[in-house]
Amino acid sequence: QIIPDKTFCNMNILVLNLEKAEQIGKSAFCDCMLLQKAKMQNAKVIFQKAFFNCKSLAEVDCAPTAVHQEAFAECVCLKAIDLANAQFIGHKAFLRTKVERLDCKLLQNLGQAAFQQTNLTTVNIPLIKEVEQY
């Protein structure tokens, strides 16, 4: 199942339960200011700005293989997300979040400023091949 681009952009959603969704489209939930929790256990790809500017988003339950540019940027309450299966994280994907830990054993490509202005204190990326430069 695919959640199409901009489907729920700027809606008053509080909790998401997308158990069957495998892809979250571009800007699908951007500007959902009230969204607090997103459960998407089967989501493998989270496209550009999918959750951009979801100011209340604090809990995300998923293990994506790809997180595209600015997917969670400006989610100022987001502290943790399971990135163990991530192979690609796009530029500014977690810009201005409160993410504290990056434990990506499979990560190969990391976009520029992916974790800029975060609370990152722990980084484990043993297979990294490319870090996009400024």
PDB file of C-alpha atoms in Angstrom:
ATOM      1  CA  GLN A   1       0.000   0.000   0.000  1.00  0.00           C
ATOM      2  CA  ILE A   2       1.197   3.490  -0.883  1.00  0.00           C
ATOM      3  CA  ILE A   3       0.073   6.706   0.782  1.00  0.00           C
ATOM      4  CA  PRO A   4      -0.030   9.176  -2.151  1.00  0.00           C
ATOM      5  CA  ASP A   5       1.680  12.572  -2.188  1.00  0.00           C
ATOM      6  CA  LYS A   6       0.013  15.334  -0.135  1.00  0.00           C
ATOM      7  CA  THR A   7      -2.917  13.085   0.836  1.00  0.00           C
ATOM      8  CA  PHE A   8      -3.289  14.315   4.417  1.00  0.00           C
ATOM      9  CA  CYS A   9      -1.213  17.500   4.298  1.00  0.00           C
ATOM     10  CA  ASN A  10      -2.274  20.135   6.857  1.00  0.00           C
ATOM     11  CA  MET A  11      -4.942  17.975   8.533  1.00  0.00           C
ATOM     12  CA  ASN A  12      -5.897  17.800  12.223  1.00  0.00           C
ATOM     13  CA  ILE A  13      -4.787  14.183  12.707  1.00  0.00           C
ATOM     14  CA  LEU A  14      -3.627  13.150  16.202  1.00  0.00           C
ATOM     15  CA  VAL A  15      -2.553   9.506  15.721  1.00  0.00           C
ATOM     16  CA  LEU A  16      -1.693   7.497  12.590  1.00  0.00           C
ATOM     17  CA  ASN A  17      -1.998   3.746  12.304  1.00  0.00           C
ATOM     18  CA  LEU A  18      -0.763   2.703   8.872  1.00  0.00           C
ATOM     19  CA  GLU A  19       0.112  -0.951   9.406  1.00  0.00           C
ATOM     20  CA  LYS A  20      -0.054  -1.918   5.722  1.00  0.00           C
ATOM     21  CA  ALA A  21       1.578   1.159   4.194  1.00  0.00           C
ATOM     22  CA  GLU A  22       4.935   0.380   2.588  1.00  0.00           C
ATOM     23  CA  GLN A  23       5.596   3.822   1.134  1.00  0.00           C
ATOM     24  CA  ILE A  24       4.711   7.259   2.471  1.00  0.00           C
ATOM     25  CA  GLY A  25       4.448   9.775  -0.374  1.00  0.00           C
ATOM     26  CA  LYS A  26       5.924  13.251  -0.691  1.00  0.00           C
ATOM     27  CA  SER A  27       4.419  15.716   1.797  1.00  0.00           C
ATOM     28  CA  ALA A  28       1.771  13.105   2.677  1.00  0.00           C
ATOM     29  CA  PHE A  29       1.406  14.375   6.254  1.00  0.00           C
ATOM     30  CA  CYS A  30       3.322  17.653   6.140  1.00  0.00           C
ATOM     31  CA  ASP A  31       2.088  20.452   8.400  1.00  0.00           C
ATOM     32  CA  CYS A  32      -0.096  18.115  10.494  1.00  0.00           C
ATOM     33  CA  MET A  33       0.594  20.227  13.563  1.00  0.00           C
ATOM     34  CA  LEU A  34      -1.448  18.058  15.967  1.00  0.00           C
ATOM     35  CA  LEU A  35       0.018  14.694  14.926  1.00  0.00           C
ATOM     36  CA  GLN A  36       1.664  13.077  17.967  1.00  0.00           C
ATOM     37  CA  LYS A  37       2.198   9.434  17.040  1.00  0.00           C
ATOM     38  CA  ALA A  38       2.721   7.529  13.778  1.00  0.00           C
ATOM     39  CA  LYS A  39       2.635   3.712  13.621  1.00  0.00           C
ATOM     40  CA  MET A  40       3.838   2.408  10.255  1.00  0.00           C
ATOM     41  CA  GLN A  41       5.652  -0.840  10.969  1.00  0.00           C
ATOM     42  CA  ASN A  42       5.819  -1.877   7.300  1.00  0.00           C
ATOM     43  CA  ALA A  43       6.855   1.476   5.832  1.00  0.00           C
ATOM     44  CA  LYS A  44      10.110   0.943   3.963  1.00  0.00           C
ATOM     45  CA  VAL A  45      10.349   4.243   2.085  1.00  0.00           C
ATOM     46  CA  ILE A  46       9.471   7.644   3.488  1.00  0.00           C
ATOM     47  CA  PHE A  47       9.612  10.232   0.728  1.00  0.00           C
ATOM     48  CA  GLN A  48      10.473  13.940   0.720  1.00  0.00           C
ATOM     49  CA  LYS A  49       8.819  16.056   3.396  1.00  0.00           C
ATOM     50  CA  ALA A  50       6.406  13.249   4.306  1.00  0.00           C
ATOM     51  CA  PHE A  51       6.180  14.505   7.907  1.00  0.00           C
ATOM     52  CA  PHE A  52       7.746  17.930   7.444  1.00  0.00           C
ATOM     53  CA  ASN A  53       6.798  20.444  10.131  1.00  0.00           C
ATOM     54  CA  CYS A  54       4.703  18.068  12.245  1.00  0.00           C
ATOM     55  CA  LYS A  55       5.510  20.063  15.372  1.00  0.00           C
ATOM     56  CA  SER A  56       3.849  17.666  17.872  1.00  0.00           C
ATOM     57  CA  LEU A  57       5.163  14.394  16.423  1.00  0.00           C
ATOM     58  CA  ALA A  58       7.021  12.691  19.272  1.00  0.00           C
ATOM     59  CA  GLU A  59       6.680   8.968  18.561  1.00  0.00           C
ATOM     60  CA  VAL A  60       7.317   7.140  15.285  1.00  0.00           C
ATOM     61  CA  ASP A  61       7.063   3.358  15.048  1.00  0.00           C
ATOM     62  CA  CYS A  62       8.731   2.213  11.829  1.00  0.00           C
ATOM     63  CA  ALA A  63      12.027   0.837  10.517  1.00  0.00           C
ATOM     64  CA  PRO A  64      12.477   2.294   7.014  1.00  0.00           C
ATOM     65  CA  THR A  65      15.222   1.420   4.545  1.00  0.00           C
ATOM     66  CA  ALA A  66      15.110   4.906   2.995  1.00  0.00           C
ATOM     67  CA  VAL A  67      14.264   8.282   4.513  1.00  0.00           C
ATOM     68  CA  HIS A  68      14.302  11.004   1.861  1.00  0.00           C
ATOM     69  CA  GLN A  69      15.112  14.706   2.121  1.00  0.00           C
ATOM     70  CA  GLU A  70      13.416  16.662   4.886  1.00  0.00           C
ATOM     71  CA  ALA A  71      11.106  13.722   5.653  1.00  0.00           C
ATOM     72  CA  PHE A  72      11.001  14.580   9.373  1.00  0.00           C
ATOM     73  CA  ALA A  73      12.531  18.071   9.279  1.00  0.00           C
ATOM     74  CA  GLU A  74      11.061  20.532  11.776  1.00  0.00           C
ATOM     75  CA  CYS A  75       9.477  17.735  13.858  1.00  0.00           C
ATOM     76  CA  VAL A  76      10.740  19.501  16.952  1.00  0.00           C
ATOM     77  CA  CYS A  77       9.386  16.913  19.454  1.00  0.00           C
ATOM     78  CA  LEU A  78      10.817  13.820  17.729  1.00  0.00           C
ATOM     79  CA  LYS A  79      13.503  12.253  19.944  1.00  0.00           C
ATOM     80  CA  ALA A  80      13.862   8.720  18.582  1.00  0.00           C
ATOM     81  CA  ILE A  81      13.217   6.626  15.497  1.00  0.00           C
ATOM     82  CA  ASP A  82      14.399   3.123  14.591  1.00  0.00           C
ATOM     83  CA  LEU A  83      16.896   3.545  11.758  1.00  0.00           C
ATOM     84  CA  ALA A  84      18.562   0.121  12.101  1.00  0.00           C
ATOM     85  CA  ASN A  85      17.451  -0.906   8.575  1.00  0.00           C
ATOM     86  CA  ALA A  86      18.100   2.452   6.900  1.00  0.00           C
ATOM     87  CA  GLN A  87      20.470   2.334   3.943  1.00  0.00           C
ATOM     88  CA  PHE A  88      19.792   5.888   2.775  1.00  0.00           C
ATOM     89  CA  ILE A  89      19.016   9.080   4.687  1.00  0.00           C
ATOM     90  CA  GLY A  90      18.505  12.188   2.559  1.00  0.00           C
ATOM     91  CA  HIS A  91      19.675  15.724   3.198  1.00  0.00           C
ATOM     92  CA  LYS A  92      18.054  17.558   6.087  1.00  0.00           C
ATOM     93  CA  ALA A  93      15.928  14.465   6.808  1.00  0.00           C
ATOM     94  CA  PHE A  94      15.922  15.149  10.562  1.00  0.00           C
ATOM     95  CA  LEU A  95      16.734  18.869  10.573  1.00  0.00           C
ATOM     96  CA  ARG A  96      15.730  20.558  13.845  1.00  0.00           C
ATOM     97  CA  THR A  97      14.444  17.428  15.567  1.00  0.00           C
ATOM     98  CA  LYS A  98      15.508  16.208  19.003  1.00  0.00           C
ATOM     99  CA  VAL A  99      16.928  12.911  17.748  1.00  0.00           C
ATOM    100  CA  GLU A 100      19.701  11.822  20.115  1.00  0.00           C
ATOM    101  CA  ARG A 101      20.991   8.570  18.625  1.00  0.00           C
ATOM    102  CA  LEU A 102      21.981   7.415  15.141  1.00  0.00           C
ATOM    103  CA  ASP A 103      22.441   3.641  15.116  1.00  0.00           C
ATOM    104  CA  CYS A 104      22.390   2.599  11.458  1.00  0.00           C
ATOM    105  CA  LYS A 105      24.297  -0.602  10.924  1.00  0.00           C
ATOM    106  CA  LEU A 106      23.256  -0.758   7.240  1.00  0.00           C
ATOM    107  CA  LEU A 107      23.506   2.939   6.321  1.00  0.00           C
ATOM    108  CA  GLN A 108      25.526   3.579   3.160  1.00  0.00           C
ATOM    109  CA  ASN A 109      24.471   7.064   2.046  1.00  0.00           C
ATOM    110  CA  LEU A 110      23.924  10.059   4.317  1.00  0.00           C
ATOM    111  CA  GLY A 111      22.713  13.370   2.903  1.00  0.00           C
ATOM    112  CA  GLN A 112      24.135  16.745   3.856  1.00  0.00           C
ATOM    113  CA  ALA A 113      22.862  18.290   7.067  1.00  0.00           C
ATOM    114  CA  ALA A 114      20.714  15.197   7.687  1.00  0.00           C
ATOM    115  CA  PHE A 115      20.951  15.697  11.450  1.00  0.00           C
ATOM    116  CA  GLN A 116      21.681  19.423  11.579  1.00  0.00           C
ATOM    117  CA  GLN A 117      20.464  21.180  14.731  1.00  0.00           C
ATOM    118  CA  THR A 118      19.518  17.972  16.554  1.00  0.00           C
ATOM    119  CA  ASN A 119      20.482  16.575  19.963  1.00  0.00           C
ATOM    120  CA  LEU A 120      22.629  13.838  18.410  1.00  0.00           C
ATOM    121  CA  THR A 121      25.142  12.420  20.912  1.00  0.00           C
ATOM    122  CA  THR A 122      25.717   8.848  19.657  1.00  0.00           C
ATOM    123  CA  VAL A 123      26.599   7.831  16.088  1.00  0.00           C
ATOM    124  CA  ASN A 124      27.129   4.266  14.821  1.00  0.00           C
ATOM    125  CA  ILE A 125      27.350   3.967  11.013  1.00  0.00           C
ATOM    126  CA  PRO A 126      29.947   1.238  10.265  1.00  0.00           C
ATOM    127  CA  LEU A 127      29.055   0.632   6.580  1.00  0.00           C
ATOM    128  CA  ILE A 128      28.836   4.269   5.464  1.00  0.00           C
ATOM    129  CA  LYS A 129      30.116   4.784   1.907  1.00  0.00           C
ATOM    130  CA  GLU A 130      29.078   8.341   1.137  1.00  0.00           C
ATOM    131  CA  VAL A 131      28.384  11.441   3.175  1.00  0.00           C
ATOM    132  CA  GLU A 132      27.078  14.246   0.988  1.00  0.00           C
ATOM    133  CA  GLN A 133      29.146  17.410   1.422  1.00  0.00           C
ATOM    134  CA  TYR A 134      27.966  20.976   1.805  1.00  0.00           C
TER     135      TYR A 134
END
